[in-house]
JSON list of C-alpha atoms in Angstrom, two decimals:
[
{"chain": "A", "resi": 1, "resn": "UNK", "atom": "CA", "xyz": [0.00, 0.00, 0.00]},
{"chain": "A", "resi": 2, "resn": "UNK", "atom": "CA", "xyz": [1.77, 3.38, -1.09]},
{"chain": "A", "resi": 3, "resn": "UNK", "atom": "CA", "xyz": [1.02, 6.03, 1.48]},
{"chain": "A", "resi": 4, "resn": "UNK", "atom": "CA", "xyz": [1.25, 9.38, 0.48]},
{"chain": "A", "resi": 5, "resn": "UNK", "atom": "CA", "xyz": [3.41, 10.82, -2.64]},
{"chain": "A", "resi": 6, "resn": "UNK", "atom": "CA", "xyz": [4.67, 13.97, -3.84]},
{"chain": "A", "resi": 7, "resn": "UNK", "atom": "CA", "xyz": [6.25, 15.24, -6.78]},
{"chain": "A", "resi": 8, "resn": "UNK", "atom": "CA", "xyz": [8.49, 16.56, -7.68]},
{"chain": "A", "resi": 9, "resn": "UNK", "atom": "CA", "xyz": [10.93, 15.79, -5.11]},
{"chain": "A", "resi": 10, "resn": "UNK", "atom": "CA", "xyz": [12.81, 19.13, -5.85]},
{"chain": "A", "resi": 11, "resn": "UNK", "atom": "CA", "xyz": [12.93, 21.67, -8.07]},
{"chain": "A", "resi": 12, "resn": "UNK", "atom": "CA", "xyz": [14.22, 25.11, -8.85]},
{"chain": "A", "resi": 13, "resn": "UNK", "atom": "CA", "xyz": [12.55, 28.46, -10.00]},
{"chain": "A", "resi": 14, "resn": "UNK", "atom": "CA", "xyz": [13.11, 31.67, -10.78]},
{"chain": "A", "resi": 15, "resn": "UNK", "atom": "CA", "xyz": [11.42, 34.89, -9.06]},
{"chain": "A", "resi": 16, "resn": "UNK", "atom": "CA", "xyz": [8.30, 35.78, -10.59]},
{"chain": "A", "resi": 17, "resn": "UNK", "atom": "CA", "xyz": [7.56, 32.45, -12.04]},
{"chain": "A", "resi": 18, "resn": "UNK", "atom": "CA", "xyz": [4.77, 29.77, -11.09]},
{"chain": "A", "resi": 19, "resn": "UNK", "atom": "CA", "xyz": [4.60, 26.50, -9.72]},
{"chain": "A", "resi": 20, "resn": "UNK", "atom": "CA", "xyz": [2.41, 23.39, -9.82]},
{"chain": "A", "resi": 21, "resn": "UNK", "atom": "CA", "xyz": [3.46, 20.59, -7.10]},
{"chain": "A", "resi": 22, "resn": "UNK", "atom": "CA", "xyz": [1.13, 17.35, -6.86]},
{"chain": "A", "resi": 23, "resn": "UNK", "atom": "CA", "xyz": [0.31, 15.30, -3.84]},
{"chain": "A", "resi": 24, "resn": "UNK", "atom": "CA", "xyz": [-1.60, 11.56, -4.34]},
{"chain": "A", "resi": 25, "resn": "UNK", "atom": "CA", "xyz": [-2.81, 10.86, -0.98]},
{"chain": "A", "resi": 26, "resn": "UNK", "atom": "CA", "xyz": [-2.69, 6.97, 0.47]},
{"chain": "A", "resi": 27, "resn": "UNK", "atom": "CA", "xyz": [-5.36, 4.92, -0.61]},
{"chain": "A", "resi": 28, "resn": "UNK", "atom": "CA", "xyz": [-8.74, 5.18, 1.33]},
{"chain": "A", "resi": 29, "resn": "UNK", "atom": "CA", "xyz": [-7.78, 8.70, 2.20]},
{"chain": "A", "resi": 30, "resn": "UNK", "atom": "CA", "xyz": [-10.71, 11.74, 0.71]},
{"chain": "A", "resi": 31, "resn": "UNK", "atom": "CA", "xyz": [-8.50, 15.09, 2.43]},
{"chain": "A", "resi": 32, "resn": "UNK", "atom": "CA", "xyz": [-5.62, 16.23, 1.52]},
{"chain": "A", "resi": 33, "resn": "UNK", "atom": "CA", "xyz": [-3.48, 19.17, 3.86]},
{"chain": "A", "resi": 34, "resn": "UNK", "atom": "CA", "xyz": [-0.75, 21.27, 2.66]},
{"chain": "A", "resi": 35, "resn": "UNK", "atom": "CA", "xyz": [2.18, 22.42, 5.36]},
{"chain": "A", "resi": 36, "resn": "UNK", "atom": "CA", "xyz": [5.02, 24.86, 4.06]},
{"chain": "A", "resi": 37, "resn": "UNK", "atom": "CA", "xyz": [7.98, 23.90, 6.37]},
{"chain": "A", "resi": 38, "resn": "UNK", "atom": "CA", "xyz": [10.67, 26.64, 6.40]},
{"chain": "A", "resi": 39, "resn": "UNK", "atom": "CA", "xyz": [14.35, 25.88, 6.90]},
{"chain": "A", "resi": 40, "resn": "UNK", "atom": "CA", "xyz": [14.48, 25.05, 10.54]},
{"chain": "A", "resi": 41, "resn": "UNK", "atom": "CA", "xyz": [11.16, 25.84, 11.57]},
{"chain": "A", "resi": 42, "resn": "UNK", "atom": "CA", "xyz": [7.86, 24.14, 11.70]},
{"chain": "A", "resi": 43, "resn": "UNK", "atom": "CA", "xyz": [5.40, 23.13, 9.40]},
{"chain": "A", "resi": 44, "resn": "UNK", "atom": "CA", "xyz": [2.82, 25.78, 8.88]},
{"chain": "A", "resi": 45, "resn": "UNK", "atom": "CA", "xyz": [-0.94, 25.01, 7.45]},
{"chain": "A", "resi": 46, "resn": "UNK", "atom": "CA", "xyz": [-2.17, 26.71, 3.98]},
{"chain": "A", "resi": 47, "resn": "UNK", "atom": "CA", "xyz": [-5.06, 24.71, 3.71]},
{"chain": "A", "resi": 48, "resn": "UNK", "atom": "CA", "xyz": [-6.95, 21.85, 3.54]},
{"chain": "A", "resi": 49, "resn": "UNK", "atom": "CA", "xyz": [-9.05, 19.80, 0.48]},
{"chain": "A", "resi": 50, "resn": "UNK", "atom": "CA", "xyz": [-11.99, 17.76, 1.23]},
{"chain": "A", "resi": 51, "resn": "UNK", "atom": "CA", "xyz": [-14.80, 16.86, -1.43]},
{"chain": "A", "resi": 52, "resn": "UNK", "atom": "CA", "xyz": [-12.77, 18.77, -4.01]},
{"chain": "A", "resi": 53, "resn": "UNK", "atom": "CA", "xyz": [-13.61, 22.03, -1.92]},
{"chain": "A", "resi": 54, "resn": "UNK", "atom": "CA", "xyz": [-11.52, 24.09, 0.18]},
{"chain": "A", "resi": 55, "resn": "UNK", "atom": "CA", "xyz": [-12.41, 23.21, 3.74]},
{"chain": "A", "resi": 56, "resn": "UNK", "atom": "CA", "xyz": [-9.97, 25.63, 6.29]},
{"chain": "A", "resi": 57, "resn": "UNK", "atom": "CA", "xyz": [-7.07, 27.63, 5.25]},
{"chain": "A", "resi": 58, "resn": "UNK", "atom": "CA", "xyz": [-4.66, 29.33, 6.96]},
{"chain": "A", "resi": 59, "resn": "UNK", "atom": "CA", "xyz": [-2.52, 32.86, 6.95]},
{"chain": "A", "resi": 60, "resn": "UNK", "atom": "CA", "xyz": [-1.32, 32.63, 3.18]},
{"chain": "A", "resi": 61, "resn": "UNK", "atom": "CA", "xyz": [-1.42, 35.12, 0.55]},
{"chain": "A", "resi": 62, "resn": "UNK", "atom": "CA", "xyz": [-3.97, 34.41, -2.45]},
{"chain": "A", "resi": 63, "resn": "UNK", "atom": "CA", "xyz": [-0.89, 33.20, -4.62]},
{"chain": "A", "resi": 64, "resn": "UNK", "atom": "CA", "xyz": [-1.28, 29.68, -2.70]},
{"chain": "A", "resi": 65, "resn": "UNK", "atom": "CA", "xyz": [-3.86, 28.56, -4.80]},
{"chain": "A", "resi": 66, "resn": "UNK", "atom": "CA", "xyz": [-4.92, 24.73, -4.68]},
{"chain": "A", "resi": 67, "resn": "UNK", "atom": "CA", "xyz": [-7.20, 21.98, -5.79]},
{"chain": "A", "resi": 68, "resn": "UNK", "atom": "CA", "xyz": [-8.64, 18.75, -4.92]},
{"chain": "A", "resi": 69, "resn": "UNK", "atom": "CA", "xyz": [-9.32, 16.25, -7.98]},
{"chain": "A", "resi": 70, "resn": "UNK", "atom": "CA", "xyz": [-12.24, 13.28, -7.93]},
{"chain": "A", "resi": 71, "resn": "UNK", "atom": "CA", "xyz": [-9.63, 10.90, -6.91]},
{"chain": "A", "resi": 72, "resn": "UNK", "atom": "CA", "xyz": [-8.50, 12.79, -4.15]},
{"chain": "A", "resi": 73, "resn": "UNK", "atom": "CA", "xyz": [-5.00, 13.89, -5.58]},
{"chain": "A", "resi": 74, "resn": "UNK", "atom": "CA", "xyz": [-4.38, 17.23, -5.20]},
{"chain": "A", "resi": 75, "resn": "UNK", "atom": "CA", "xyz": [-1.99, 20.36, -6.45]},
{"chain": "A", "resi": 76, "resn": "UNK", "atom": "CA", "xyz": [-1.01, 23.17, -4.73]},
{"chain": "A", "resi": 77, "resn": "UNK", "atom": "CA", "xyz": [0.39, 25.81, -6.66]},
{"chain": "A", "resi": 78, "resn": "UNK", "atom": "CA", "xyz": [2.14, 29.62, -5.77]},
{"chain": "A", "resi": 79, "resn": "UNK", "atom": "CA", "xyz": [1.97, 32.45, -8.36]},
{"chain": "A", "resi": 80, "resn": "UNK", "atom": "CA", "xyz": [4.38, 34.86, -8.74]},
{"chain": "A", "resi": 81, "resn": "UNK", "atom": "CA", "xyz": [7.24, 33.12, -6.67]},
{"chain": "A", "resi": 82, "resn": "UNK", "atom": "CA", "xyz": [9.09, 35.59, -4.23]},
{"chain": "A", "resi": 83, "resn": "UNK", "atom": "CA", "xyz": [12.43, 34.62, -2.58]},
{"chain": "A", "resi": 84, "resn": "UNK", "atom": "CA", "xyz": [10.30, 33.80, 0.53]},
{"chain": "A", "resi": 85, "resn": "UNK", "atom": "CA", "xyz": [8.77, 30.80, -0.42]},
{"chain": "A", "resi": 86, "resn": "UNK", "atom": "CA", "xyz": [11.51, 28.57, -1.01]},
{"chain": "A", "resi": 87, "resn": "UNK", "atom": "CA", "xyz": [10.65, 26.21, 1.82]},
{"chain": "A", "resi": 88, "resn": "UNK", "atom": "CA", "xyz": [9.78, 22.31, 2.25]},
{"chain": "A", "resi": 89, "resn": "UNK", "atom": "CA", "xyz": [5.78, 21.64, 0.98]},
{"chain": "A", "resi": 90, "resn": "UNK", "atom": "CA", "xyz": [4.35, 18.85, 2.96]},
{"chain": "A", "resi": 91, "resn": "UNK", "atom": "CA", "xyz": [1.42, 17.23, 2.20]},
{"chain": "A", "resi": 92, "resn": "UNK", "atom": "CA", "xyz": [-0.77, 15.42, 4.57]},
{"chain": "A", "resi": 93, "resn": "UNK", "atom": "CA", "xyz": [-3.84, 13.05, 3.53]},
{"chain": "A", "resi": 94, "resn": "UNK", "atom": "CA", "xyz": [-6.42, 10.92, 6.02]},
{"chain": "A", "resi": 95, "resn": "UNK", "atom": "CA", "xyz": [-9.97, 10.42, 6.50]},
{"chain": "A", "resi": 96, "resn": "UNK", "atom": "CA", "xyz": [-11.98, 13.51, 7.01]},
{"chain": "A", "resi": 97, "resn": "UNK", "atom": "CA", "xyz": [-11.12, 13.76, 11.13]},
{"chain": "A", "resi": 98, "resn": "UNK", "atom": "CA", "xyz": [-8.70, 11.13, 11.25]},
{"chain": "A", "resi": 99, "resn": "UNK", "atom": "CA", "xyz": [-4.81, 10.99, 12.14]},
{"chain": "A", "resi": 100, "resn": "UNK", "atom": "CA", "xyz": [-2.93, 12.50, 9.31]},
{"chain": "A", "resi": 101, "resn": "UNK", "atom": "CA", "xyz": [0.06, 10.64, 7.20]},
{"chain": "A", "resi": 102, "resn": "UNK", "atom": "CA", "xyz": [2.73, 13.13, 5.99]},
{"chain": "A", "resi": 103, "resn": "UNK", "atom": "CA", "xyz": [4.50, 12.15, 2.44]},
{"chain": "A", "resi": 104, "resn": "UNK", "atom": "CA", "xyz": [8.16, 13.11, 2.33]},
{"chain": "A", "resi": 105, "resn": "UNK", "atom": "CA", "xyz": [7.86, 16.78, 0.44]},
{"chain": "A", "resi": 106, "resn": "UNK", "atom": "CA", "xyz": [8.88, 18.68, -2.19]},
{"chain": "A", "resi": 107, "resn": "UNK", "atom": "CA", "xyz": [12.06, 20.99, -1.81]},
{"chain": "A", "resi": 108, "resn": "UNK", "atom": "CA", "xyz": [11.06, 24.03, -3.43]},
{"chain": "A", "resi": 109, "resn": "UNK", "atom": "CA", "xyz": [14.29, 26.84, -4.01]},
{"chain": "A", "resi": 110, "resn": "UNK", "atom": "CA", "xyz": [12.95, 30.17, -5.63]},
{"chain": "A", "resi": 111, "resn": "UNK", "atom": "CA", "xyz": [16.54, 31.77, -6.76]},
{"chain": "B", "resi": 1, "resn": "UNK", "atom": "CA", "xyz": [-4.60, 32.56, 18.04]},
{"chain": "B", "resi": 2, "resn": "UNK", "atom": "CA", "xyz": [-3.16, 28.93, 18.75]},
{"chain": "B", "resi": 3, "resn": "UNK", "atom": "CA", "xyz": [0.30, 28.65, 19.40]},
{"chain": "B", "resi": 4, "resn": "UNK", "atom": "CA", "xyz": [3.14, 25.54, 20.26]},
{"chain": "B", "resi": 5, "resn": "UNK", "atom": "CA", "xyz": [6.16, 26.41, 22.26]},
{"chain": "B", "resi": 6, "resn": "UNK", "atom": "CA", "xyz": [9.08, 23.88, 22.68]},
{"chain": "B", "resi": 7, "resn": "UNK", "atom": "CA", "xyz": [12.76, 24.03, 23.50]},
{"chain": "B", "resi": 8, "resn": "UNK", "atom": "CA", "xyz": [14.79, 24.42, 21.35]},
{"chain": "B", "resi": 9, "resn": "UNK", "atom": "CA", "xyz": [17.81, 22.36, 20.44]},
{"chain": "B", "resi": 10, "resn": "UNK", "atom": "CA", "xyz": [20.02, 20.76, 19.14]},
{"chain": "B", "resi": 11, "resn": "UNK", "atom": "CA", "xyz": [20.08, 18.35, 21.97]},
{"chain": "B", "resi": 12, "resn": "UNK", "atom": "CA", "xyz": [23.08, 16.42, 21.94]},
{"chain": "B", "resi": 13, "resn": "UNK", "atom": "CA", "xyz": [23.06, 13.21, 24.06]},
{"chain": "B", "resi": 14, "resn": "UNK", "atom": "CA", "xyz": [24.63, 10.01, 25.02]},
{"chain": "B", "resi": 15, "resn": "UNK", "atom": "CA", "xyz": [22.77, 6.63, 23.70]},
{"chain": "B", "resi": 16, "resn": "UNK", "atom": "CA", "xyz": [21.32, 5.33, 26.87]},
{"chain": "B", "resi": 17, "resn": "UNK", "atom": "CA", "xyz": [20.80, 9.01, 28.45]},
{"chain": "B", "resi": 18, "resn": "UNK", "atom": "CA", "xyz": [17.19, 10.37, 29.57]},
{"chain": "B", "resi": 19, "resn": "UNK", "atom": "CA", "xyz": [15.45, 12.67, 27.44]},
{"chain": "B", "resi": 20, "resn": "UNK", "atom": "CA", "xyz": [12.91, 15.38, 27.56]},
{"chain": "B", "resi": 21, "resn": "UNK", "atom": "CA", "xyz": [11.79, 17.40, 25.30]},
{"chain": "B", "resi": 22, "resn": "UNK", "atom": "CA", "xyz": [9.60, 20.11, 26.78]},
{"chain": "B", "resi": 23, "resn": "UNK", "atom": "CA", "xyz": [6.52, 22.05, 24.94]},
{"chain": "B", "resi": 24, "resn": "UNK", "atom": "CA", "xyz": [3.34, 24.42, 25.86]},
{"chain": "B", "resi": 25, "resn": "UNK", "atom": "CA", "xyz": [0.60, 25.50, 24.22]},
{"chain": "B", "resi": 26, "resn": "UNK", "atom": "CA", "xyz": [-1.75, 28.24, 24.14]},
{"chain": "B", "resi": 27, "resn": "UNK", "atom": "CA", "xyz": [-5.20, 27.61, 22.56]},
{"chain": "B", "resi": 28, "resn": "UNK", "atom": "CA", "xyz": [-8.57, 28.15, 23.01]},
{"chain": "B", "resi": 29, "resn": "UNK", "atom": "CA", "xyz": [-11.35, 25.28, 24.23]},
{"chain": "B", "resi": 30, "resn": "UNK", "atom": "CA", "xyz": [-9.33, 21.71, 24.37]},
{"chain": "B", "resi": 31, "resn": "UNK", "atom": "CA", "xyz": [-7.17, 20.77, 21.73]},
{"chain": "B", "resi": 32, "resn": "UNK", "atom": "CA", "xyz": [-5.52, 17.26, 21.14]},
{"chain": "B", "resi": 33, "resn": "UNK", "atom": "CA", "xyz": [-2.05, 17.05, 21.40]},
{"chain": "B", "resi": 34, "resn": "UNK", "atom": "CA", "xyz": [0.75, 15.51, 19.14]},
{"chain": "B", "resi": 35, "resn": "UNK", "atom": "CA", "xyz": [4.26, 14.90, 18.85]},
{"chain": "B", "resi": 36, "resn": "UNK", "atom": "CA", "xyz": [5.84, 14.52, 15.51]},
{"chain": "B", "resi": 37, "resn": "UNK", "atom": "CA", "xyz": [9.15, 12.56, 14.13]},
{"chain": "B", "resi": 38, "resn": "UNK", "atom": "CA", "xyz": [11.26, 14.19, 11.25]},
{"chain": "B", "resi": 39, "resn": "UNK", "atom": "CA", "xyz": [13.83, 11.75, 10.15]},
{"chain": "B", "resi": 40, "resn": "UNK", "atom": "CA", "xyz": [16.54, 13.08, 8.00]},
{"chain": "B", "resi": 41, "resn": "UNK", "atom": "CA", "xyz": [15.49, 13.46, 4.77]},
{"chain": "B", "resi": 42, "resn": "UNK", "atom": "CA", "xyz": [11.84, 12.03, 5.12]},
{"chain": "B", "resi": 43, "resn": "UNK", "atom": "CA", "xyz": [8.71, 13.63, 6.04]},
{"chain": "B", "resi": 44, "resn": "UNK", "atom": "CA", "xyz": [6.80, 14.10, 9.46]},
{"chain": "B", "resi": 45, "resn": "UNK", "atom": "CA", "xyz": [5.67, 10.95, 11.58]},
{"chain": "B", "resi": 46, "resn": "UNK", "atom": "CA", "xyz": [2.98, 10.74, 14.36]},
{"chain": "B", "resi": 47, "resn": "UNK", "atom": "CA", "xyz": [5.05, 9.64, 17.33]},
{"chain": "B", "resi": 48, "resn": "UNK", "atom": "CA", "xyz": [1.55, 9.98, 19.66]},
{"chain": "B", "resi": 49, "resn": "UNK", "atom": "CA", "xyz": [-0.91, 11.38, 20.64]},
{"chain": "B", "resi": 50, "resn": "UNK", "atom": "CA", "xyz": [-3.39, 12.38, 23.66]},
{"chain": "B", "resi": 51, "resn": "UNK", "atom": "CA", "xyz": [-6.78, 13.92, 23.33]},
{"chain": "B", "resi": 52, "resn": "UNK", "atom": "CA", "xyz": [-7.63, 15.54, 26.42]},
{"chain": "B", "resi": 53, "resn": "UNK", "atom": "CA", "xyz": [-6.78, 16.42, 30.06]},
{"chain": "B", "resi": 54, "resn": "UNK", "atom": "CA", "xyz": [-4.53, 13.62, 31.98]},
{"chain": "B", "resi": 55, "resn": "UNK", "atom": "CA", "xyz": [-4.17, 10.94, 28.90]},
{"chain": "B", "resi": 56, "resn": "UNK", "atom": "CA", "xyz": [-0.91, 9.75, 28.84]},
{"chain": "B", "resi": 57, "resn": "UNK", "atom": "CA", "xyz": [0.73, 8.78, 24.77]},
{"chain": "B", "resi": 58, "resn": "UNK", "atom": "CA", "xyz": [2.80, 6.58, 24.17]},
{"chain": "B", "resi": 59, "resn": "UNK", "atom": "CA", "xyz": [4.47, 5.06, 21.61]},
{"chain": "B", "resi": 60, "resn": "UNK", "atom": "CA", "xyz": [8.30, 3.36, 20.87]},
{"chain": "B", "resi": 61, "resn": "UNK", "atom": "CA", "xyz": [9.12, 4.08, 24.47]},
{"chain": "B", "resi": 62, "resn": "UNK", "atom": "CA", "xyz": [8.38, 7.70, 24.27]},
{"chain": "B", "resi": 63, "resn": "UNK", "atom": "CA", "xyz": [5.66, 9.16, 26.29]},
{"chain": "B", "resi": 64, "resn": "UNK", "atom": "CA", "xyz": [3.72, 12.47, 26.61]},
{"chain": "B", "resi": 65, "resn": "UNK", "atom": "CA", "xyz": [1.28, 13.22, 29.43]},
{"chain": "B", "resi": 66, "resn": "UNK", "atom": "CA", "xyz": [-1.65, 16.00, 28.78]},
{"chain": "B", "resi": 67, "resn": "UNK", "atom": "CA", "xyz": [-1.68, 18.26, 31.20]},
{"chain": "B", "resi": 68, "resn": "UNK", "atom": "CA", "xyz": [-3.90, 21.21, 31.34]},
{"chain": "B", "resi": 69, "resn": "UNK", "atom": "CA", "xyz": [-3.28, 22.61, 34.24]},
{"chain": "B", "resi": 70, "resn": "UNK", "atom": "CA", "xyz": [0.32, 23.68, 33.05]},
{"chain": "B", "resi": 71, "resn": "UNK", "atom": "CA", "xyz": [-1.04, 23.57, 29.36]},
{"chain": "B", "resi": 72, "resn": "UNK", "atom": "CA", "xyz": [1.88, 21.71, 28.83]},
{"chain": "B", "resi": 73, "resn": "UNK", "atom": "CA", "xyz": [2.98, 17.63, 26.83]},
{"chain": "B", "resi": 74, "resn": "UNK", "atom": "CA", "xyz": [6.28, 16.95, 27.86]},
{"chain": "B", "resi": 75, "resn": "UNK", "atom": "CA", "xyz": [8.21, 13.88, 25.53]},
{"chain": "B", "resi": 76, "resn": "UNK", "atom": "CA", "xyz": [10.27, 11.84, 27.44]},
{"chain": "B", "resi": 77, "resn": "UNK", "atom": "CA", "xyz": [12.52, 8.84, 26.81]},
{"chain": "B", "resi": 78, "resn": "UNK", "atom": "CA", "xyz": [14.21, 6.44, 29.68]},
{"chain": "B", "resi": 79, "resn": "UNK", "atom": "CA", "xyz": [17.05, 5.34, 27.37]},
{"chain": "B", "resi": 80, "resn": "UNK", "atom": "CA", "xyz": [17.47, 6.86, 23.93]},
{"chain": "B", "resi": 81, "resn": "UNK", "atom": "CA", "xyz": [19.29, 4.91, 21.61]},
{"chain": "B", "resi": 82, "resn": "UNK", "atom": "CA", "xyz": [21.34, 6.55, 17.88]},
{"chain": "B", "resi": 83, "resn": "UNK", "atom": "CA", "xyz": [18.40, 6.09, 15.89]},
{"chain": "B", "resi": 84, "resn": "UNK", "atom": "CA", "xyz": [16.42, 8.39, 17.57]},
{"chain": "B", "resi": 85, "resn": "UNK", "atom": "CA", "xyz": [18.04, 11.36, 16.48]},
{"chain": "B", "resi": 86, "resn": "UNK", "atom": "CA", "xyz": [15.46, 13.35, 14.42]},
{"chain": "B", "resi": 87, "resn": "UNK", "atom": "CA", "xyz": [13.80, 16.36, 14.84]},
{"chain": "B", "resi": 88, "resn": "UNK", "atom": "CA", "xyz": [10.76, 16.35, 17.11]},
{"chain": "B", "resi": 89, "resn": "UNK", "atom": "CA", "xyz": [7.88, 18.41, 16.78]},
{"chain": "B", "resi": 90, "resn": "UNK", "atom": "CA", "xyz": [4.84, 19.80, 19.15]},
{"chain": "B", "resi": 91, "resn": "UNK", "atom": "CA", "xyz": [1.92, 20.06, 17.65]},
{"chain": "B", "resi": 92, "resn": "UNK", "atom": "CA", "xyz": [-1.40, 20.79, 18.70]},
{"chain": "B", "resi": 93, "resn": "UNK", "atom": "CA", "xyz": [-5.60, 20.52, 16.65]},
{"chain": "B", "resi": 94, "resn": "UNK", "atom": "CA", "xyz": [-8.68, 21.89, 17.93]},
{"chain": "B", "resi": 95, "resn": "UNK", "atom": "CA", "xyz": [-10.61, 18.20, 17.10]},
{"chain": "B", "resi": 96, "resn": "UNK", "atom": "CA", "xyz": [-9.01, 14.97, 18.27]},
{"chain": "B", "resi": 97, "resn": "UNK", "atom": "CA", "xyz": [-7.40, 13.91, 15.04]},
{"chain": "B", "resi": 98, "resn": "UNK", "atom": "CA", "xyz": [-4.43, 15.10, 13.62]},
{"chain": "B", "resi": 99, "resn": "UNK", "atom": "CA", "xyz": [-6.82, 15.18, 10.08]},
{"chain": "B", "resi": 100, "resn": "UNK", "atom": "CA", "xyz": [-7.68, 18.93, 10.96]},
{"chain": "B", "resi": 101, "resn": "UNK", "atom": "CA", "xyz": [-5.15, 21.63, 10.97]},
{"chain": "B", "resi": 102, "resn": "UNK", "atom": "CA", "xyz": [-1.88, 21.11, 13.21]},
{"chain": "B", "resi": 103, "resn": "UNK", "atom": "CA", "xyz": [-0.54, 24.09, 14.84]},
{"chain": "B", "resi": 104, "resn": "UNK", "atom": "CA", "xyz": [3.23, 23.20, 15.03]},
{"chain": "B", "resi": 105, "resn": "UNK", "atom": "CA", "xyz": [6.29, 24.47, 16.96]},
{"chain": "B", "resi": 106, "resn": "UNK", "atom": "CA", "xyz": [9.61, 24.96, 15.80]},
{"chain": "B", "resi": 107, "resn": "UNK", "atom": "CA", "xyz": [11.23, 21.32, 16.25]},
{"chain": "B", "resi": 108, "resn": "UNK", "atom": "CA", "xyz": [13.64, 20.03, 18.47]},
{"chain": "B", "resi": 109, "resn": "UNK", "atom": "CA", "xyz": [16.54, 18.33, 16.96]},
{"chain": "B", "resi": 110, "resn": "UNK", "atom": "CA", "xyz": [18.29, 15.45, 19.34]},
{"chain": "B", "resi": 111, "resn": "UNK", "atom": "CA", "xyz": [21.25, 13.90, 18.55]},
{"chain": "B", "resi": 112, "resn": "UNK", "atom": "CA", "xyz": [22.00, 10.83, 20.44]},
{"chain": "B", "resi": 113, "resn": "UNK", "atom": "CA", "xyz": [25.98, 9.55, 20.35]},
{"chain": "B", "resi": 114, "resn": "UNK", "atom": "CA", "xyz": [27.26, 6.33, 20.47]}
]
């Protein structure tokens, strides 16, 4: 049984640009969470998918932009990249009000 | 708003020593409690859990007690060994799963020497 998997694993973009990254959640699982984990710090929540809808959020700018697909998999993507958001994207999937599983993240380095 | 407050490391100790890790919180009705494992290069695993006033998690000889009166969940170990140095975070939700948003705090990294 894969659990949960994100791509890329890393990737590099310039300032200004846009960026798609994809989370498949582990099977059986209908929300998916997205964490942005700065270098030495904590995850922090951007929002959460459930039903294909945006359920909670939290304090991000309207350039974090996501969406839930009919099999669950989601994207979560950032328009007009600032220096800022190079960080570690975690993604989290369960059962709506269940304990969440964390896949391994995508390294994200604006330059 | 919610918030997670733990020490902050690196901890550096000898395989076999005690370890705690301490964290508070500040938050609003009763939130459930969670610590977190960061391996290097891998992403975040539930450690345990307690979901309300005096419940005691455990999990891989680690334990956590909830305790409200100090609004505090304290991870201890008797006898760490090298393979559990990671980074630990604190986390706290306002419903008993972890499913819901986690408030985090800033990690606590441990390194345990032979």
């Amino acid at each position: 049984d894969a659990g949960v998997t994100q791509s890329p694993t890393h990737l590099i973009k310039t300032r200004g640009q846009q960026v798609t990254l994809r989370c498949s959640p582990k099977s059986g699982h209908d929300t998916v969470s997205w964490y942005q984990q700065a270098l030495g710090q904590g995850p922090q929540f951007i929002f959460q998918y459930y039903e294909e809808e945006e359920r909670q959020r939290g304090n991000f700018p309207d350039r974090f932009s996501g969406h839930q697909f009919p099999n669950y998999s989601s994207e979560l993507n950032v328009n007009a990249l600032l220096l800022g958001d190079s960080a570690l994207y975690l993604c989290a999937s369960s059962r709506i009000s269940r304990d969440a599983f964390f896949g391994q993240g995508t390294r994200l380095t604006v330059v | 708003g919610d918030s997670v407050t733990q020490m902050e490391g690196p901890v550096t100790l000898s395989e076999e020593a005690f370890l705690t890790i301490n964290c508070t919180y500040t938050a609003t009705g009763y939130p459930s409690l969670f610590w977190y494992v960061q391996y290097p290069g891998e992403g975040l695993q539930l450690l345990l859990k307690a979901t309300k006033a005096d419940d005691k998690g455990s999990n891989k000889g680690f334990e956590a007690t909830y305790r409200k009166e100090t609004t505090s969940f304290h991870l201890e170990k008797g006898s760490v060994q090298v393979s559990d140095s990671a980074v630990y975070f604190c986390a706290l939700s306002d419903h008993k799963a972890a499913g819901n948003k986690l408030t985090f705090g800033g990690g606590t990294r441990v390194l345990v020497k032979p």
